[in-house]
Coordinates of C-alpha atoms and ligand atoms in Angstrom, one line a residue:
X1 CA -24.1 -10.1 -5.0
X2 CA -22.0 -13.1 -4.5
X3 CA -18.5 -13.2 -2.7
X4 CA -20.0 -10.8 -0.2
X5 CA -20.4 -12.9 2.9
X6 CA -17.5 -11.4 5.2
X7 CA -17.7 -14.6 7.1
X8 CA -15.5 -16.3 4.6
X9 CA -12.5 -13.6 6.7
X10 CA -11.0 -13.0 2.6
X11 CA -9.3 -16.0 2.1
X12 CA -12.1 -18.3 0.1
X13 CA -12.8 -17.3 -3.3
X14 CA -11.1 -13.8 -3.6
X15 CA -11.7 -12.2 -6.6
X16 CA -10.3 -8.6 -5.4
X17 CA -6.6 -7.5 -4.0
X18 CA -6.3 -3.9 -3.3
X19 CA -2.7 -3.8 -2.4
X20 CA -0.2 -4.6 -5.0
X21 CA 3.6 -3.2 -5.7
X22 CA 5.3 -3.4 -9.0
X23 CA 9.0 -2.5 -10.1
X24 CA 7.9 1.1 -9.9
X25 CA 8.6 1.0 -6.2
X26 CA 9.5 -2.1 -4.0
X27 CA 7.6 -5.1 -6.4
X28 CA 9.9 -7.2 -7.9
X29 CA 7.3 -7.7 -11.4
X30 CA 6.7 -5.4 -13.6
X31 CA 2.8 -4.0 -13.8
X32 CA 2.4 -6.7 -16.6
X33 CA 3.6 -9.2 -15.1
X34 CA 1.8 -8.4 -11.9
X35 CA -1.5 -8.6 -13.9
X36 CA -0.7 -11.7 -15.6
X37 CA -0.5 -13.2 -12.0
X38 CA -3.4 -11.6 -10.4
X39 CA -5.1 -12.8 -13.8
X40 CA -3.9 -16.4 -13.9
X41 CA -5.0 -16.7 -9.8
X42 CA -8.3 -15.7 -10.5
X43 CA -8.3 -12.5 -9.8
X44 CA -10.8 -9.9 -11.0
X45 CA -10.4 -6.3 -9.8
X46 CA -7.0 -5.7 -8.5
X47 CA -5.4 -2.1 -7.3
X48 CA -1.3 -1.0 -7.8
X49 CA -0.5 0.8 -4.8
X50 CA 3.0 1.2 -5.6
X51 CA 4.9 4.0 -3.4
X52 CA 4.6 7.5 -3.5
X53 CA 4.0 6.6 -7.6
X54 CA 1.0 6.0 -9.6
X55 CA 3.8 5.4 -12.9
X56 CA 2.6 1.7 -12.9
X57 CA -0.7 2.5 -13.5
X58 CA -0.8 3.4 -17.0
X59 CA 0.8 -0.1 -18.1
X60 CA -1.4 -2.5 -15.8
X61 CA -4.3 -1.0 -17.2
X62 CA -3.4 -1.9 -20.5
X63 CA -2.3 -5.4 -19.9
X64 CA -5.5 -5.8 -17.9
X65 CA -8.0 -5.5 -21.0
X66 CA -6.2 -8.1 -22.4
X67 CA -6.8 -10.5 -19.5
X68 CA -10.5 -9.1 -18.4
X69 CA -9.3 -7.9 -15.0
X70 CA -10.0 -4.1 -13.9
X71 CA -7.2 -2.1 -12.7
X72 CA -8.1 0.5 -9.6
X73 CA -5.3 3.4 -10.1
X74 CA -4.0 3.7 -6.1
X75 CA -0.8 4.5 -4.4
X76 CA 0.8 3.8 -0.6
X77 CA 2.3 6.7 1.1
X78 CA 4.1 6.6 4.6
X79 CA 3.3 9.1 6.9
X80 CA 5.5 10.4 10.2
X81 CA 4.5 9.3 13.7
X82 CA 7.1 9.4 16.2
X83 CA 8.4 5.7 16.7
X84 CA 5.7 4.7 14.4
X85 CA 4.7 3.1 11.5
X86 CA 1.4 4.5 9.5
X87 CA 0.4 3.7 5.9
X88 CA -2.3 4.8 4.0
X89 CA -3.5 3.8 1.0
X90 CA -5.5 5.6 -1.9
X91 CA -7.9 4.9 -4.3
X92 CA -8.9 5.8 -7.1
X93 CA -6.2 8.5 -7.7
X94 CA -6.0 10.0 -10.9
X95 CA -2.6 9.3 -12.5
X96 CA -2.4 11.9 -14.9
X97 CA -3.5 14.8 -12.2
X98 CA -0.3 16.8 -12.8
X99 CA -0.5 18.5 -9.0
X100 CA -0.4 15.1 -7.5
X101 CA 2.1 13.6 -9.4
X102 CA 4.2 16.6 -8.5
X103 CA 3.7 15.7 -5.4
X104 CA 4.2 11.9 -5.6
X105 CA 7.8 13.0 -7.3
X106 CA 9.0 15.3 -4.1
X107 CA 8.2 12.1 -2.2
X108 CA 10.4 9.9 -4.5
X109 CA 13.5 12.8 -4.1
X110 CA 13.3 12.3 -0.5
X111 CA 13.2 8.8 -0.6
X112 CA 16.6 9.0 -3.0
X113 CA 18.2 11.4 -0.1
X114 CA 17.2 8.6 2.3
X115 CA 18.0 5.9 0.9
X116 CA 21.9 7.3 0.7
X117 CA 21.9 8.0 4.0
X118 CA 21.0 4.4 4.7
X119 CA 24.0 3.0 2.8
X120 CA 26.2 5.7 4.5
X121 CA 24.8 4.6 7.7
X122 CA 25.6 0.9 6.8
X123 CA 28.9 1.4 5.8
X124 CA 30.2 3.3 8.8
X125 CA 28.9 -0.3 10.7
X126 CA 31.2 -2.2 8.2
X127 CA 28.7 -3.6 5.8
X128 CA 29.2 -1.9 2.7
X129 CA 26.8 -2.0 -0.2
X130 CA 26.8 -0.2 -3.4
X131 CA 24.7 3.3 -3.9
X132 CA 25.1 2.5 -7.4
X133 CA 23.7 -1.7 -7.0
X134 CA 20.5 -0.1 -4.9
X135 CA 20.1 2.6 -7.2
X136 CA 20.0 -0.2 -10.0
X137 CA 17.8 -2.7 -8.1
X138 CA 14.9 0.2 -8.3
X139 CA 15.4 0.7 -12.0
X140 CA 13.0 3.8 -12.1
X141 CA 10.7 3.4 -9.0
X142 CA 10.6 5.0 -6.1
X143 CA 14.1 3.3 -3.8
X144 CA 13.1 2.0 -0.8
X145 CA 14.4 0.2 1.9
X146 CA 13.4 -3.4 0.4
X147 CA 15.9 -2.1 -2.8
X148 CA 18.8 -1.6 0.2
X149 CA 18.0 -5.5 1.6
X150 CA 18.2 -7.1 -2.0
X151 CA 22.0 -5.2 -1.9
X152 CA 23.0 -7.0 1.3
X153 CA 21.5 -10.4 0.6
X154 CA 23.6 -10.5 -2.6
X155 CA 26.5 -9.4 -0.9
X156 CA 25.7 -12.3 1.7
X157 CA 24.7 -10.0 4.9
X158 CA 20.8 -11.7 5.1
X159 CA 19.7 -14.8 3.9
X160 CA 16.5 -13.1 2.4
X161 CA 15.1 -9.2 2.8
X162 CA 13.5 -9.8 6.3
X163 CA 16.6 -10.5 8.2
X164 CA 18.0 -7.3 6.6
X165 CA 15.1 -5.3 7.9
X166 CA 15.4 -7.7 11.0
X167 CA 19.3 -7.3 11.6
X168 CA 20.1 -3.3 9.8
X169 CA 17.1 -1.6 8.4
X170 CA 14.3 -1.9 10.7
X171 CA 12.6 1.1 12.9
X172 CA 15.5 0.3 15.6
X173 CA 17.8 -1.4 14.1
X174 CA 21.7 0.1 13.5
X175 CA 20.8 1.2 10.0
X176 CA 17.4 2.9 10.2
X177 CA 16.8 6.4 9.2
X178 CA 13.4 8.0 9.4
X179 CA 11.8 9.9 6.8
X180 CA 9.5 12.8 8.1
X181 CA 6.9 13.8 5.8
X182 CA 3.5 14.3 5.9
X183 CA 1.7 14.1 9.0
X184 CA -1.1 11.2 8.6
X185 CA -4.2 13.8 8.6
X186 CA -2.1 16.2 6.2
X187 CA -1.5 12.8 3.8
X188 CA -5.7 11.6 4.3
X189 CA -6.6 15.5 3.1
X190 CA -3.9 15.5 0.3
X191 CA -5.5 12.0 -1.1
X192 CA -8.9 13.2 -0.1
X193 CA -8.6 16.6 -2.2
X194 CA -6.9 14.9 -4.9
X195 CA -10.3 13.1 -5.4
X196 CA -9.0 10.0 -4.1
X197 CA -10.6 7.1 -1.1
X198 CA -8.1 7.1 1.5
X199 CA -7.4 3.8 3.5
X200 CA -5.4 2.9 6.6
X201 CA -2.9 0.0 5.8
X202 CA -2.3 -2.9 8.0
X203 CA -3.3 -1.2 10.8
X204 CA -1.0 -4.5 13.2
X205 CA 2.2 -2.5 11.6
X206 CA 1.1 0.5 13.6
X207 CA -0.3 -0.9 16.8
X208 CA -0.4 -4.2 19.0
X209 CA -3.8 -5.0 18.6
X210 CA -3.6 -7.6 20.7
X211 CA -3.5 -5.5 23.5
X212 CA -5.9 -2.8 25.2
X213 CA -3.5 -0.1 24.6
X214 CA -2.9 -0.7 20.9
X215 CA -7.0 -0.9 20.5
X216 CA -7.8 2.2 21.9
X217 CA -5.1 3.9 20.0
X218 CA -5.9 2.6 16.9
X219 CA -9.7 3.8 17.4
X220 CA -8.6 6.9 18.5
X221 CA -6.6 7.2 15.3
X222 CA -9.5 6.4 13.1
X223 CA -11.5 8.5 14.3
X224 CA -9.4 11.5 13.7
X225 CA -8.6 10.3 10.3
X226 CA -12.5 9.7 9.8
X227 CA -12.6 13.5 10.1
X228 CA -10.3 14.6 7.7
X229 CA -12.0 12.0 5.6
X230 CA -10.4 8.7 5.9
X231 CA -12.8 6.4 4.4
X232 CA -11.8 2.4 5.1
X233 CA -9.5 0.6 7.3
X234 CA -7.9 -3.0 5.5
X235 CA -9.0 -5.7 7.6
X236 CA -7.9 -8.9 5.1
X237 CA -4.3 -8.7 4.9
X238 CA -1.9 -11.1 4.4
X239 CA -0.5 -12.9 7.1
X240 CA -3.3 -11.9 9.5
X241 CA -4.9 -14.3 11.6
X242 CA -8.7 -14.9 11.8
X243 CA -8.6 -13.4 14.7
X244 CA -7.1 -10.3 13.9
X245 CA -9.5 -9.9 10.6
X246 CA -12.6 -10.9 12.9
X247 CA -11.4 -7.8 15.9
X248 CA -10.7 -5.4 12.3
X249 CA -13.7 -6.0 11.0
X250 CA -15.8 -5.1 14.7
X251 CA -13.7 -1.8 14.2
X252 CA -14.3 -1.2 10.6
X253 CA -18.1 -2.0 11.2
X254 CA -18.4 -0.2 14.4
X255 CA -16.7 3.2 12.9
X256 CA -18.5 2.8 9.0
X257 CA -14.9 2.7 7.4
X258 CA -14.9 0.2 4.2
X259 CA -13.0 -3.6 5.4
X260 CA -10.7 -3.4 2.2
X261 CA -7.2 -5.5 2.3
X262 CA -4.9 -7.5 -0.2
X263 CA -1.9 -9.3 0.0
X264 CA 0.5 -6.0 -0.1
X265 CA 2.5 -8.3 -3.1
X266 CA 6.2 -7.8 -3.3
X267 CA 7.5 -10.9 -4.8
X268 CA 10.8 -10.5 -2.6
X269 CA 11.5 -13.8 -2.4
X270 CA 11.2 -13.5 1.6
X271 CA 9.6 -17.5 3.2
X272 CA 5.6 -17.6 3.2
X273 CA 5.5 -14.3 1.0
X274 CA 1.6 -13.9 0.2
X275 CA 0.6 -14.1 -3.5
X276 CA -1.4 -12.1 -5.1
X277 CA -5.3 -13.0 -4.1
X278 CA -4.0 -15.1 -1.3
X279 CA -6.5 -12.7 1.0
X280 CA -9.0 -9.4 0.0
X281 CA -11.9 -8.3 0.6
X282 CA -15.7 -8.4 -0.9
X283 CA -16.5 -6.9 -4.4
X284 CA -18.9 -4.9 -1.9
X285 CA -15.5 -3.3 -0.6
X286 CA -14.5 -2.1 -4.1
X287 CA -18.3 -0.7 -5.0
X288 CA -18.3 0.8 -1.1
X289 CA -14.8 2.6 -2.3
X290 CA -16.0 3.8 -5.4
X291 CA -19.3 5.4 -4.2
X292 CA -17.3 7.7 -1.8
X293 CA -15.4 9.1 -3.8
X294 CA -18.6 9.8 -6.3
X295 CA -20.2 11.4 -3.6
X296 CA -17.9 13.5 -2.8
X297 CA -17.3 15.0 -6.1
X298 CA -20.7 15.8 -6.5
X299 CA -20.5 18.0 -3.7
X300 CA -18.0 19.9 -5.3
X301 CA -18.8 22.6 -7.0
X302 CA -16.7 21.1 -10.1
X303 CA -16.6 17.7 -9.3
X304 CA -13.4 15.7 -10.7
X305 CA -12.9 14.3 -13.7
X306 CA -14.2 11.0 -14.3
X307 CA -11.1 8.3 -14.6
X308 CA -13.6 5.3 -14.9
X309 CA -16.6 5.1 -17.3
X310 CA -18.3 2.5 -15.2
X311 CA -19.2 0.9 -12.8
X312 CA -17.1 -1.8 -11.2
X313 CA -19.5 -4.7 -10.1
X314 CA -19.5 -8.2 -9.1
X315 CA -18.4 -11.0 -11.5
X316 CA -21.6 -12.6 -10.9
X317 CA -23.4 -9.2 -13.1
Ligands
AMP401 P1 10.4 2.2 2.9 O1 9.2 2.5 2.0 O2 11.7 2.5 2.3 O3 10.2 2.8 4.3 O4 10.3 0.6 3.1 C1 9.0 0.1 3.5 C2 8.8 -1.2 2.9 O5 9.8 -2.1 3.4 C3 7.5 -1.8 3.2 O6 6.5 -1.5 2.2 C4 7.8 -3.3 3.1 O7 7.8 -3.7 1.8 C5 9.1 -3.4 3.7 N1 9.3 -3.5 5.2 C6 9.0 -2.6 6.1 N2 9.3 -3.1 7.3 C7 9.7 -4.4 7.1 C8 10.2 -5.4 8.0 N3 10.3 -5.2 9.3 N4 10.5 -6.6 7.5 C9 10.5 -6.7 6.1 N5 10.1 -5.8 5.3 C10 9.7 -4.6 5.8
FE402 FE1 6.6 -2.0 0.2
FE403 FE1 2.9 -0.5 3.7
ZN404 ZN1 2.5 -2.0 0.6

């Protein structure tokens, strides 16, 4: 298969993102127009990962006949670690499971609750925004914090959305307020029982890898993960250095997790924002992705229902 060599670190002829947001959480384009993009740069399989929703699913799949791209149905969830950041990402979720998407709604609640306490917070520092504004900026998708720094840079507190994370909403930073949750393992077994490949997300947002420390914890974490069934780790991410997608990829080869990635596309407007298919992994990654989860459902007893009639393969076949 072509587009397979790993040397190429994701950035030369990518034909596959795996982590896209649309207006149904923090993405500023709607599905559509998210596929249009991905389409127009050359992209062939792409995944929505919006948060703690799969709602955009449904609509990219249907613009992507259209434009010959294949849509894999995914979704980003935050889990808590103290002082930590951990995000995991899963694959081929099934968006009209009615349990999960029962689940995915609790999640969006107690992202509305936080998201209010955020502006209260703000306000009692003297930078007032509108509940109402943020509310609007999300339309229907899950709020999140990105919704809450559009608000101040039109009221002139940041010049784009990363000084407002950088100056108020940051872990940190005067306006922060943590979210709980599930536990990573408890959010790897949800995905994993819901039928779904579960993925560590830029793994640098969790720990320095840069440093012993950060290594060993991060290997430690994946292997506890692995357990419960954690299945890849993204190594080509936007914004990461060579060097940090060569040390990911010893990991993800040493521990036989999947090296998947993308550009985690918000279309913010923050400087050097990576585009859709800027980065990502092999095809390989994708056809690696889909095989675990078709292994594991036929060791079920009742294995899950199929949500794609084929086979996703190379563009070269
Ligand atoms: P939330 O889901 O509300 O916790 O917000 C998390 C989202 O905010 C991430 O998916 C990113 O889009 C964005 N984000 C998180 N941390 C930062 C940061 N330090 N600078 C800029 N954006 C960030
Ligand atoms: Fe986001
Ligand atoms: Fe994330
Ligand atoms: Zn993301």
């Amino acid at each position: 298969m072509k587009n397979s060599d790993s040397k190429n670190l994701g950035r030369s002829k990518v034909e596959v993102d795996l982590h896209l947001h649309t207006t149904h959480s923090d993405g500023r384009l709607s599905p559509t127009e998210v596929v249009e993009l991905s389409a127009r740069r050359g992209l062939k399989v792409i995944a929505v990962t919006d948060h703690d929703s799969t709602d955009g699913v449904a609509e990219a799949t249907s613009a992507a006949r259209l434009k010959g791209l294949t849509i894999i149905p995914g979704v980003e969830l935050d889990t808590s670690v103290p002082g930590k950041e951990l995000h995991l990402l899963g694959y081929f979720v099934d968006p009209e499971n009615a349990s999960f998407g029962r689940k995915m709604e609790r999640l969006r609640e107690d992202r509305e609750h936080r998201g209010k306490m955020i502006v209260d917070k703000l306000e009692k520092l003297g930078v007032s925004v509108s509940w109402d504004r943020v509310r609007q900026l999300a339309g229907d998708g899950s709020i999140g914090r990105p919704h809450v720094a559009l608000a101040l840079v039109e009221k002139g507190y940041a010049q784009h959305p990363n000084e407002a994370f950088n100056k108020y909403l940051g872990r940190n930073k005067p306006a922060y307020v943590n979210r709980g949750g599930l536990t990573p393992k408890e959010a790897v077994k949800m995905l994993t029982d819901h039928g779904a490949a579960a993925v560590f997300a830029h793994p640098t947002f969790f720990v320095d890898i840069g440093c012993v420390e950060g290594k060993t914890l991060l290997r430690k974490t994946l292997l506890e993960l692995k357990d419960s069934g954690l299945v890849g780790m993204e190594v080509f991410y936007g914004g990461y250095t060579d060097e940090v997608v060569r040390s990911l990829k010893t990991m993800a080869d040493d521990l036989g997790l999947i090296a998947c990635g993308g550009s985690d596309y918000h279309g913010l407007g923050n400087p050097a924002e990576p585009e859709p298919g800027s980065v990502g992994p092999p095809m390989e990654s994708v056809n690696a992705l889909e095989t675990s989860c078709v292994e594991r459902s036929s060791r079920r007893a009742y294995p899950r229902r199929h949500i794609r009639p084929q086979r996703i393969r190379g563009s070269d076949n």
